[in-house]
């Protein structure tokens, strides 16, 4: 077990939020899976991006904080968006094009004293141990069955909650909803979005064997009365209003583009500021209120914000490499960088200490966003305009590099491919970081 104690990263509660979505097969422009997520966390909790090489192991444990999980013989190369204090990730991807994101699930199960896995740790273990989305489902449900996840008390100040996972690979995707040691699974047929709302009712493909008994013991289901069991009886409807509004909005936005969905479609959803009251309205580009997919809540006791994003453009045909577009801090005032796991991620993206830092790109985007929030709508429009120039240049160059890298690997030139991709990512990171630093007034600092 990891003996490093986690420090509580916040002293006040924050709304359970995040939005994750996927489109598979015929729902996308190219026929490949496209996955996206906004990670909503405490507004000043750094969430750097880290790459972990594949590794062989001979025993030991997996580095989780509260529950001892034995290590497996082989863990796969992967990239994770990692809150600075945590042994897990909000979202990530691995060398086999498995992508996972999670959502906090407000559930009706009581908090327990039994140590369990933190939901983000389950996500990391799924990436480390899976070659396909289906295999990741089995890994996650197996871990949850044996070690549990969800609400448990601890002395480290770590806020725990039940989780929903969206798992994808180039040809398939699954929703896995978890409460305590129990779970339900459903395969995605076309387009699915999830938020902080119970997703799987009577339509689940599989449900853990003990779920009905647990629901019965907690007064959520009565056996023997002819009613079929719906797993979402565990969900807490009283704390799901914000998640329901955001999910309805993302469903409407993606539904209107079904058959033509791509990276730009996903980014338009991640950057939306609609409050969801009119799910079918055009994209709301600028900050409008406290409830939106692109979150900027900083009033009252719920100091949450969108602090990292991912759009994964996978590839089933091998005509190009998958492209993983990652954004630091607010998606509406960031640049989504194209990353390739076949190269080495710029190490600077992994700098994200607890305290505000001038060396960290995450903290740079943090300062830029808060400058925009404080300076007003015109300043935010100017920020978006300047960053869009870089973003469009990256859209133009990334797929040529993805094709060139694929061809090199196909010809056995893996080293040359890695060198090409590593250089491309480093140059992009340097350009973007320099641009962002030039846009931040010298006096900007938000504690």
Coordinates of C-alpha atoms in Angstrom, one line a residue:
X1 CA 0.0 0.0 0.0
X2 CA 1.1 3.6 -0.7
X3 CA 2.1 4.9 2.7
X4 CA 2.2 8.5 1.5
X5 CA -0.8 10.2 3.2
X6 CA -3.0 12.4 1.0
X7 CA -3.6 15.9 2.2
X8 CA -7.2 17.1 1.9
X9 CA -7.1 19.4 -1.1
X10 CA -10.1 21.5 0.0
X11 CA -11.9 22.6 3.1
X12 CA -15.3 23.1 1.7
X13 CA -17.7 20.9 -0.2
X14 CA -18.0 21.2 -4.0
X15 CA -20.8 20.0 -6.2
X16 CA -20.4 16.5 -7.6
X17 CA -20.0 17.3 -11.3
X18 CA -18.2 16.3 -14.5
X19 CA -19.5 15.4 -17.9
X20 CA -18.3 12.4 -20.0
X21 CA -19.5 11.4 -23.5
X22 CA -18.8 9.0 -26.3
X23 CA -19.8 8.4 -29.9
X24 CA -19.1 5.1 -31.6
X25 CA -19.3 3.7 -35.1
X26 CA -21.9 5.2 -37.4
X27 CA -22.5 8.2 -35.1
X28 CA -19.1 9.7 -35.9
X29 CA -17.8 11.4 -39.0
X30 CA -15.0 8.8 -39.6
X31 CA -16.6 5.7 -38.1
X32 CA -14.1 5.7 -35.2
X33 CA -14.9 6.1 -31.5
X34 CA -14.6 9.7 -30.2
X35 CA -14.6 10.1 -26.4
X36 CA -14.7 13.3 -24.4
X37 CA -14.6 14.5 -20.7
X38 CA -14.5 17.6 -18.6
X39 CA -13.0 16.9 -15.1
X40 CA -14.7 19.2 -12.6
X41 CA -12.8 19.4 -9.3
X42 CA -12.1 22.1 -6.6
X43 CA -11.2 25.2 -8.6
X44 CA -7.6 25.4 -7.3
X45 CA -6.7 21.7 -7.2
X46 CA -3.9 21.2 -9.7
X47 CA -4.4 18.3 -12.2
X48 CA -1.2 17.7 -14.2
X49 CA -1.0 15.2 -17.1
X50 CA 1.5 12.3 -16.5
X51 CA 2.8 9.5 -18.7
X52 CA 3.6 6.1 -17.0
X53 CA 5.7 3.6 -19.0
X54 CA 4.7 0.0 -19.3
X55 CA 6.4 -2.1 -16.6
X56 CA 6.9 -5.7 -15.5
X57 CA 6.4 -6.5 -11.8
X58 CA 7.3 -9.3 -9.5
X59 CA 4.9 -9.0 -6.7
X60 CA 4.2 -6.0 -4.4
X61 CA 1.1 -3.9 -4.5
X62 CA -0.4 -1.4 -6.9
X63 CA 0.1 1.8 -4.9
X64 CA -3.5 2.5 -3.9
X65 CA -3.9 4.5 -0.7
X66 CA -6.5 2.8 1.5
X67 CA -6.9 -0.8 0.2
X68 CA -4.1 -3.2 -0.6
X69 CA -4.4 -4.4 -4.2
X70 CA -1.8 -6.8 -5.3
X71 CA 0.2 -5.7 -8.4
X72 CA -0.2 -7.6 -11.7
X73 CA 2.8 -9.0 -13.7
X74 CA 2.5 -6.4 -16.5
X75 CA 1.1 -2.9 -16.5
X76 CA 0.5 -1.0 -19.7
X77 CA 1.9 2.4 -20.8
X78 CA -0.7 5.1 -20.1
X79 CA -1.4 8.8 -19.6
X80 CA -3.5 10.0 -16.7
X81 CA -4.9 13.4 -15.7
X82 CA -4.0 13.2 -12.0
X83 CA -5.1 15.5 -9.2
X84 CA -1.8 16.3 -7.5
X85 CA -2.6 14.5 -4.3
X86 CA -4.2 11.3 -5.7
X87 CA -3.0 7.8 -6.6
X88 CA -5.5 7.8 -9.5
X89 CA -6.9 9.8 -12.4
X90 CA -9.9 11.7 -13.5
X91 CA -9.5 10.4 -17.1
X92 CA -6.8 8.8 -19.2
X93 CA -5.8 6.5 -22.0
X94 CA -3.4 3.6 -22.6
X95 CA -1.2 2.1 -25.3
X96 CA -4.1 -0.1 -26.5
X97 CA -6.5 2.8 -27.1
X98 CA -8.5 2.1 -24.0
X99 CA -9.9 5.4 -22.6
X100 CA -11.7 5.8 -19.3
X101 CA -13.4 8.7 -17.5
X102 CA -15.4 8.7 -14.3
X103 CA -18.3 10.6 -12.8
X104 CA -19.2 11.0 -9.1
X105 CA -22.5 9.4 -8.4
X106 CA -24.7 10.8 -5.6
X107 CA -26.0 7.6 -4.1
X108 CA -28.3 6.6 -1.2
X109 CA -25.8 4.1 0.3
X110 CA -24.5 5.3 3.7
X111 CA -20.9 6.1 4.4
X112 CA -19.0 3.1 5.9
X113 CA -15.8 2.8 7.9
X114 CA -14.4 0.0 5.7
X115 CA -11.4 1.2 3.7
X116 CA -12.0 1.0 -0.1
X117 CA -10.6 2.0 -3.4
X118 CA -10.9 5.7 -4.3
X119 CA -12.9 5.9 -7.6
X120 CA -10.0 7.5 -9.4
X121 CA -7.7 4.6 -8.4
X122 CA -10.1 2.2 -10.0
X123 CA -9.8 4.1 -13.2
X124 CA -6.0 4.0 -13.1
X125 CA -6.0 0.3 -12.5
X126 CA -8.4 -0.2 -15.4
X127 CA -6.0 1.6 -17.7
X128 CA -2.9 -0.3 -16.4
X129 CA -4.5 -3.7 -16.9
X130 CA -6.7 -3.6 -20.0
X131 CA -6.2 -4.2 -23.8
X132 CA -9.8 -3.6 -24.7
X133 CA -12.8 -1.8 -23.3
X134 CA -14.5 -5.1 -22.6
X135 CA -11.4 -6.2 -20.6
X136 CA -11.5 -2.9 -18.7
X137 CA -15.1 -3.6 -17.7
X138 CA -14.0 -6.9 -16.3
X139 CA -11.1 -5.4 -14.5
X140 CA -13.2 -2.6 -12.9
X141 CA -16.1 -4.8 -11.9
X142 CA -13.7 -7.4 -10.4
X143 CA -11.9 -4.7 -8.4
X144 CA -15.1 -3.2 -7.2
X145 CA -16.5 -6.6 -6.2
X146 CA -13.5 -7.5 -4.2
X147 CA -12.3 -4.2 -2.7
X148 CA -15.2 -1.8 -3.1
X149 CA -15.3 1.9 -3.8
X150 CA -17.7 4.6 -2.7
X151 CA -18.3 6.5 0.5
X152 CA -16.0 5.6 3.4
X153 CA -14.6 7.6 6.3
X154 CA -10.8 8.2 6.4
X155 CA -8.3 10.3 8.4
X156 CA -6.6 11.7 5.3
X157 CA -9.4 14.2 4.4
X158 CA -10.1 12.5 1.1
X159 CA -13.7 13.0 -0.1
X160 CA -15.1 9.7 -1.4
X161 CA -18.1 8.9 -3.4
X162 CA -19.7 6.3 -5.7
X163 CA -18.7 6.3 -9.3
X164 CA -19.9 5.9 -12.9
X165 CA -17.3 5.0 -15.5
X166 CA -17.4 5.4 -19.3
X167 CA -15.0 3.1 -21.0
X168 CA -14.1 3.1 -24.7
X169 CA -11.8 1.6 -27.3
X170 CA -11.8 2.1 -31.1
X171 CA -14.9 -0.1 -31.7
X172 CA -16.9 -0.2 -28.5
X173 CA -17.9 1.6 -25.3
X174 CA -19.5 0.7 -22.0
X175 CA -21.1 2.4 -19.0
X176 CA -20.2 0.9 -15.6
X177 CA -22.2 2.2 -12.6
X178 CA -20.8 1.3 -9.2
X179 CA -22.2 1.6 -5.6
X180 CA -20.1 0.1 -2.8
X181 CA -19.1 -3.4 -3.9
X182 CA -21.9 -3.6 -6.5
X183 CA -22.1 -2.6 -10.2
X184 CA -24.1 -2.6 -13.4
X185 CA -22.9 -2.6 -17.0
X186 CA -24.4 -1.6 -20.3
X187 CA -22.8 -1.4 -23.8
X188 CA -23.2 1.8 -25.7
X189 CA -25.0 1.5 -29.1
X190 CA -24.3 4.9 -30.6
X191 CA -24.0 8.1 -28.6
X192 CA -24.0 8.2 -24.8
X193 CA -23.4 11.0 -22.3
X194 CA -23.1 10.5 -18.6
X195 CA -23.1 13.0 -15.7
X196 CA -23.9 12.8 -11.9
X197 CA -27.1 10.9 -12.4
X198 CA -27.9 7.2 -12.1
X199 CA -27.6 5.9 -15.6
X200 CA -28.6 2.2 -15.6
X201 CA -32.1 1.1 -14.7
X202 CA -33.8 -2.1 -15.8
X203 CA -31.9 -1.9 -19.1
X204 CA -28.5 -3.0 -17.7
X205 CA -26.8 -5.8 -19.6
X206 CA -25.3 -7.2 -16.4
X207 CA -25.7 -6.5 -12.7
X208 CA -23.6 -7.8 -9.8
X209 CA -25.1 -10.8 -8.0
X210 CA -25.4 -9.0 -4.6
X211 CA -27.0 -5.7 -5.8
X212 CA -30.7 -6.7 -5.1
X213 CA -29.9 -7.9 -1.6
X214 CA -27.9 -4.7 -0.8
X215 CA -30.8 -2.5 -2.2
X216 CA -33.3 -4.5 -0.1
X217 CA -31.3 -4.1 3.1
X218 CA -31.1 -0.4 2.5
X219 CA -34.9 -0.1 1.9
X220 CA -34.5 0.7 -1.8
X221 CA -36.1 -2.5 -3.2
X222 CA -38.6 -5.1 -2.1
X223 CA -38.0 -8.6 -3.3
X224 CA -40.9 -10.9 -4.2
X225 CA -43.4 -8.3 -5.3
X226 CA -43.0 -8.8 -9.1
X227 CA -41.1 -5.7 -9.6
X228 CA -38.0 -6.0 -11.8
X229 CA -34.8 -4.6 -10.3
X230 CA -33.5 -1.2 -11.6
X231 CA -29.9 -0.5 -10.5
X232 CA -30.5 3.3 -10.5
X233 CA -32.6 2.9 -7.4
X234 CA -29.3 3.4 -5.6
X235 CA -29.0 6.9 -7.0
X236 CA -29.9 9.9 -5.0
X237 CA -32.4 12.0 -7.0
X238 CA -32.3 14.9 -4.5
X239 CA -28.7 15.6 -5.4
X240 CA -28.9 15.0 -9.2
X241 CA -30.5 18.2 -10.5
X242 CA -27.4 19.8 -11.9
X243 CA -26.1 16.6 -13.4
X244 CA -29.5 15.9 -15.0
X245 CA -29.6 19.4 -16.6
X246 CA -26.0 19.0 -17.9
X247 CA -26.6 15.5 -19.3
X248 CA -29.8 16.6 -21.1
X249 CA -27.8 19.5 -22.6
X250 CA -24.9 17.2 -23.8
X251 CA -27.4 14.7 -25.2
X252 CA -29.2 17.3 -27.2
X253 CA -26.0 18.9 -28.6
X254 CA -24.5 15.5 -29.6
X255 CA -27.9 14.2 -30.8
X256 CA -28.2 17.0 -33.3
X257 CA -24.9 16.0 -34.9
X258 CA -25.2 12.2 -34.8
X259 CA -23.5 10.7 -37.9
X260 CA -21.1 13.6 -38.2
X261 CA -19.6 13.8 -34.7
X262 CA -15.9 14.5 -34.4
X263 CA -13.3 16.2 -32.2
X264 CA -14.7 19.7 -32.9
X265 CA -18.2 18.5 -32.0
X266 CA -17.0 17.2 -28.7
X267 CA -15.0 20.4 -27.9
X268 CA -18.1 22.5 -28.6
X269 CA -20.0 20.5 -25.9
X270 CA -17.1 20.6 -23.4
X271 CA -16.9 24.4 -23.8
X272 CA -20.7 25.1 -23.6
X273 CA -22.1 27.4 -20.9
X274 CA -25.8 26.8 -21.2
X275 CA -27.7 26.2 -18.0
X276 CA -29.6 23.4 -19.6
X277 CA -33.1 25.0 -19.3
X278 CA -33.3 25.0 -23.1
X279 CA -31.3 21.9 -24.1
X280 CA -31.8 22.6 -27.8
X281 CA -30.5 26.2 -27.8
X282 CA -27.4 27.0 -29.9
X283 CA -24.0 26.8 -28.1
X284 CA -23.6 29.3 -25.4
X285 CA -20.0 30.5 -25.9
X286 CA -19.4 32.8 -22.9
X287 CA -19.8 32.3 -19.2
X288 CA -23.4 32.6 -18.3
X289 CA -24.1 31.1 -14.8
X290 CA -23.3 28.6 -12.1
X291 CA -24.6 25.4 -13.9
X292 CA -23.0 24.5 -17.2
X293 CA -20.9 21.8 -18.8
X294 CA -17.9 24.2 -18.8
X295 CA -18.0 25.0 -15.1
X296 CA -16.8 28.2 -13.4
X297 CA -18.6 28.1 -10.0
X298 CA -16.8 30.2 -7.5
X299 CA -19.5 31.5 -5.1
X300 CA -21.0 30.1 -1.9
X301 CA -19.6 26.9 -0.5
X302 CA -19.3 25.0 -3.8
X303 CA -16.0 26.2 -5.4
X304 CA -15.9 23.8 -8.3
X305 CA -14.6 24.3 -11.8
X306 CA -13.7 22.4 -15.0
X307 CA -10.0 21.9 -14.4
X308 CA -8.9 19.5 -17.2
X309 CA -10.4 18.0 -20.4
X310 CA -9.8 15.1 -22.8
X311 CA -11.0 14.4 -26.3
X312 CA -9.8 11.0 -27.6
X313 CA -10.1 10.4 -31.4
X314 CA -9.4 6.7 -31.7
X315 CA -8.7 4.7 -34.8
X316 CA -9.8 1.1 -35.6
X317 CA -8.4 1.0 -39.2
X318 CA -4.7 1.6 -38.5
X319 CA -4.6 4.3 -41.2
X320 CA -3.4 6.7 -38.5
X321 CA -2.4 6.8 -34.8
X322 CA -5.1 7.8 -32.3
X323 CA -5.0 11.5 -31.3
X324 CA -5.6 12.4 -27.7
X325 CA -6.5 16.1 -27.3
X326 CA -5.9 17.3 -23.8
X327 CA -6.8 20.6 -22.2
X328 CA -5.5 22.1 -18.9
X329 CA -8.0 24.0 -16.7
X330 CA -11.1 25.6 -18.3
X331 CA -11.9 24.1 -21.7
X332 CA -13.3 27.5 -23.0
X333 CA -9.9 29.2 -22.4
X334 CA -7.4 26.5 -23.1
X335 CA -5.7 25.0 -26.1
X336 CA -6.3 21.3 -26.6
X337 CA -2.9 19.8 -27.3
X338 CA -2.7 16.7 -29.6
X339 CA -0.8 13.9 -27.8
X340 CA 0.5 10.6 -29.0
X341 CA 1.2 7.8 -26.5
X342 CA 3.7 6.3 -29.0
X343 CA 6.0 9.3 -28.1
X344 CA 7.1 10.8 -24.9
X345 CA 4.8 13.4 -23.4
X346 CA 6.4 16.8 -22.6
X347 CA 7.5 16.5 -19.0
X348 CA 6.4 20.0 -18.3
X349 CA 2.8 19.0 -18.6
X350 CA 3.3 16.8 -15.6
X351 CA 4.2 19.8 -13.4
X352 CA 1.3 20.6 -11.1
X353 CA 2.1 21.1 -7.4
X354 CA -0.3 22.0 -4.7
X355 CA 0.8 25.6 -4.5
X356 CA 0.5 28.1 -7.3
X357 CA 3.6 27.8 -9.5
X358 CA 5.2 29.7 -12.4
X359 CA 6.7 26.4 -13.8
X360 CA 3.4 24.6 -14.3
X361 CA 1.3 24.9 -17.5
X362 CA -1.7 23.9 -15.4
X363 CA -1.2 26.9 -13.2
X364 CA -0.6 29.1 -16.2
X365 CA -4.0 28.3 -17.7
X366 CA -5.5 28.7 -14.2
X367 CA -4.2 32.3 -14.1
X368 CA -5.3 33.0 -17.6
X369 CA -8.8 31.7 -16.9
X370 CA -9.2 33.8 -13.7
X371 CA -7.8 36.8 -15.5
X372 CA -10.6 36.3 -18.1
X373 CA -13.3 35.7 -15.4
X374 CA -12.3 38.9 -13.6
X375 CA -11.7 41.1 -16.7
X376 CA -15.1 40.5 -18.3
X377 CA -16.7 39.3 -21.5
X378 CA -14.6 41.4 -23.9
X379 CA -11.4 40.1 -22.4
X380 CA -12.7 36.5 -22.5
X381 CA -13.6 36.9 -26.2
X382 CA -10.1 38.2 -26.9
X383 CA -8.5 35.2 -25.1
X384 CA -10.7 32.8 -27.1
X385 CA -9.8 34.5 -30.3
X386 CA -6.1 34.5 -29.8
X387 CA -6.0 30.9 -28.6
X388 CA -8.2 29.7 -31.5
X389 CA -5.4 30.6 -33.9
X390 CA -3.1 28.1 -32.2
X391 CA -5.9 25.6 -31.9
X392 CA -6.7 25.7 -35.6
X393 CA -3.0 25.3 -36.5
X394 CA -2.9 22.1 -34.4
X395 CA -6.1 20.8 -36.0
X396 CA -4.3 21.2 -39.4
X397 CA -1.0 19.5 -38.4
X398 CA -2.0 16.7 -36.0
X399 CA -3.5 14.3 -38.4
X400 CA -0.7 14.5 -40.9
X401 CA 1.7 13.6 -38.0
X402 CA -0.7 10.8 -36.9
X403 CA -0.5 9.3 -40.4
X404 CA 3.2 9.7 -40.7
X405 CA 3.8 8.1 -37.3
X406 CA 1.5 5.2 -38.2
X407 CA 3.4 4.6 -41.5
X408 CA 6.8 4.7 -39.7
X409 CA 5.6 2.1 -37.1
X410 CA 4.1 0.0 -39.9
X411 CA 7.5 -0.1 -41.5
X412 CA 9.2 -1.1 -38.3
X413 CA 10.7 2.3 -37.6
X414 CA 9.3 2.6 -34.1
X415 CA 12.2 4.6 -32.9
X416 CA 11.9 7.2 -35.7
X417 CA 8.1 7.4 -35.0
X418 CA 8.7 8.0 -31.3
X419 CA 11.3 10.7 -32.1
X420 CA 8.9 12.4 -34.6
X421 CA 6.0 12.4 -32.2
X422 CA 8.0 13.5 -29.2
X423 CA 9.5 16.4 -31.0
X424 CA 6.1 17.5 -32.4
X425 CA 4.5 17.4 -28.9
X426 CA 7.4 19.3 -27.3
X427 CA 7.3 22.0 -29.9
X428 CA 3.5 22.4 -29.5
X429 CA 3.7 22.6 -25.7
X430 CA 6.5 25.2 -25.9
X431 CA 4.5 27.4 -28.3
X432 CA 1.3 27.1 -26.3
X433 CA 2.9 27.8 -23.0
X434 CA 4.8 30.8 -24.3
X435 CA 1.6 32.2 -25.8
X436 CA -0.4 31.7 -22.6
X437 CA 2.3 33.3 -20.4
X438 CA 2.4 36.3 -22.7
X439 CA -1.4 36.7 -22.2
X440 CA -1.4 36.8 -18.4
X441 CA -1.0 40.2 -16.8
X442 CA 1.9 40.3 -14.4
X443 CA -0.3 41.1 -11.4
X444 CA -2.6 38.1 -11.9
X445 CA -2.7 35.7 -9.0
X446 CA -5.6 33.8 -7.5
X447 CA -5.2 32.2 -4.1

